[in-house]
Coordinates of C-alpha atoms in Angstrom, one line a residue:
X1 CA 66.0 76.2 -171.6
X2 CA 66.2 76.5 -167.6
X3 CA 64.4 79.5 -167.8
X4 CA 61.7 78.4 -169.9
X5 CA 61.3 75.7 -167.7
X6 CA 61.4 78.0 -164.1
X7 CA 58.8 80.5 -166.2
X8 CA 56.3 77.4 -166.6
X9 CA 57.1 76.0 -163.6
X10 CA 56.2 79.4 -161.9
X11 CA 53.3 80.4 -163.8
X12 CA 51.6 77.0 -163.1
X13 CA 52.6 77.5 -159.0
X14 CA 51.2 81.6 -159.5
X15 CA 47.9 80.4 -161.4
X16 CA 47.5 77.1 -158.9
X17 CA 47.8 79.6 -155.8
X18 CA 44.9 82.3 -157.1
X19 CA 42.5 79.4 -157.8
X20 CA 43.0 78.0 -154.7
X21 CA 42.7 81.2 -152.8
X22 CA 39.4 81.4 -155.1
X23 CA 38.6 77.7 -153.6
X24 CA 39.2 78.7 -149.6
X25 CA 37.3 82.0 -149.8
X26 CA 34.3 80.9 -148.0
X27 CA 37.5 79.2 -145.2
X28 CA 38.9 82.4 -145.1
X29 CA 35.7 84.7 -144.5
X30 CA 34.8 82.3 -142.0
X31 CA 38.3 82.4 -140.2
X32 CA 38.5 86.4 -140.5
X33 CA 34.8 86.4 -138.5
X34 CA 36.3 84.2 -135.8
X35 CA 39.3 87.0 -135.5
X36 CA 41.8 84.9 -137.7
X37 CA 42.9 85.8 -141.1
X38 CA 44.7 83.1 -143.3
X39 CA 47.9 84.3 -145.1
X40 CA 47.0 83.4 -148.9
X41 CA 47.7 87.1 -150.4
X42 CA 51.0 87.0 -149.3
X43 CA 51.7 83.5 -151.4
X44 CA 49.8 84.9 -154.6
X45 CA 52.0 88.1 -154.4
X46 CA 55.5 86.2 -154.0
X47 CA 54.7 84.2 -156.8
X48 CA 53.0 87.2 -159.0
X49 CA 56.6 88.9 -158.3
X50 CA 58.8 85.6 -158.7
X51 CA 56.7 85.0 -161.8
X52 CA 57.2 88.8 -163.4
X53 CA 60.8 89.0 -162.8
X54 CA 61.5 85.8 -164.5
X55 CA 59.3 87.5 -167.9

């Protein structure tokens, strides 16, 4: 049951973080043109991995 429960748990963080990457895109093109690049791929990817070892 734990691990059921750390899958959903984890799948619902993974999907939350890529729609709100989707959400701050225009943010994020604006910071990159000001020289600044905001770290979102690096919290899709932990949880993508976190996510996949758990399956």
């Amino acid at each position: 049951m734990p691990t059921r429960l750390t899958r959903a748990i984890l799948f619902a963080l993974y999907q939350t973080s890529v729609a709100a990457s989707i959400l701050l895109l225009p943010l994020a093109i604006m910071t990159r043109q000001a020289g600044v690049t905001l770290p979102a791929h690096r919290v899709v990817k932990r949880l993508e991995q976190a996510y996949d070892t758990t399956v």
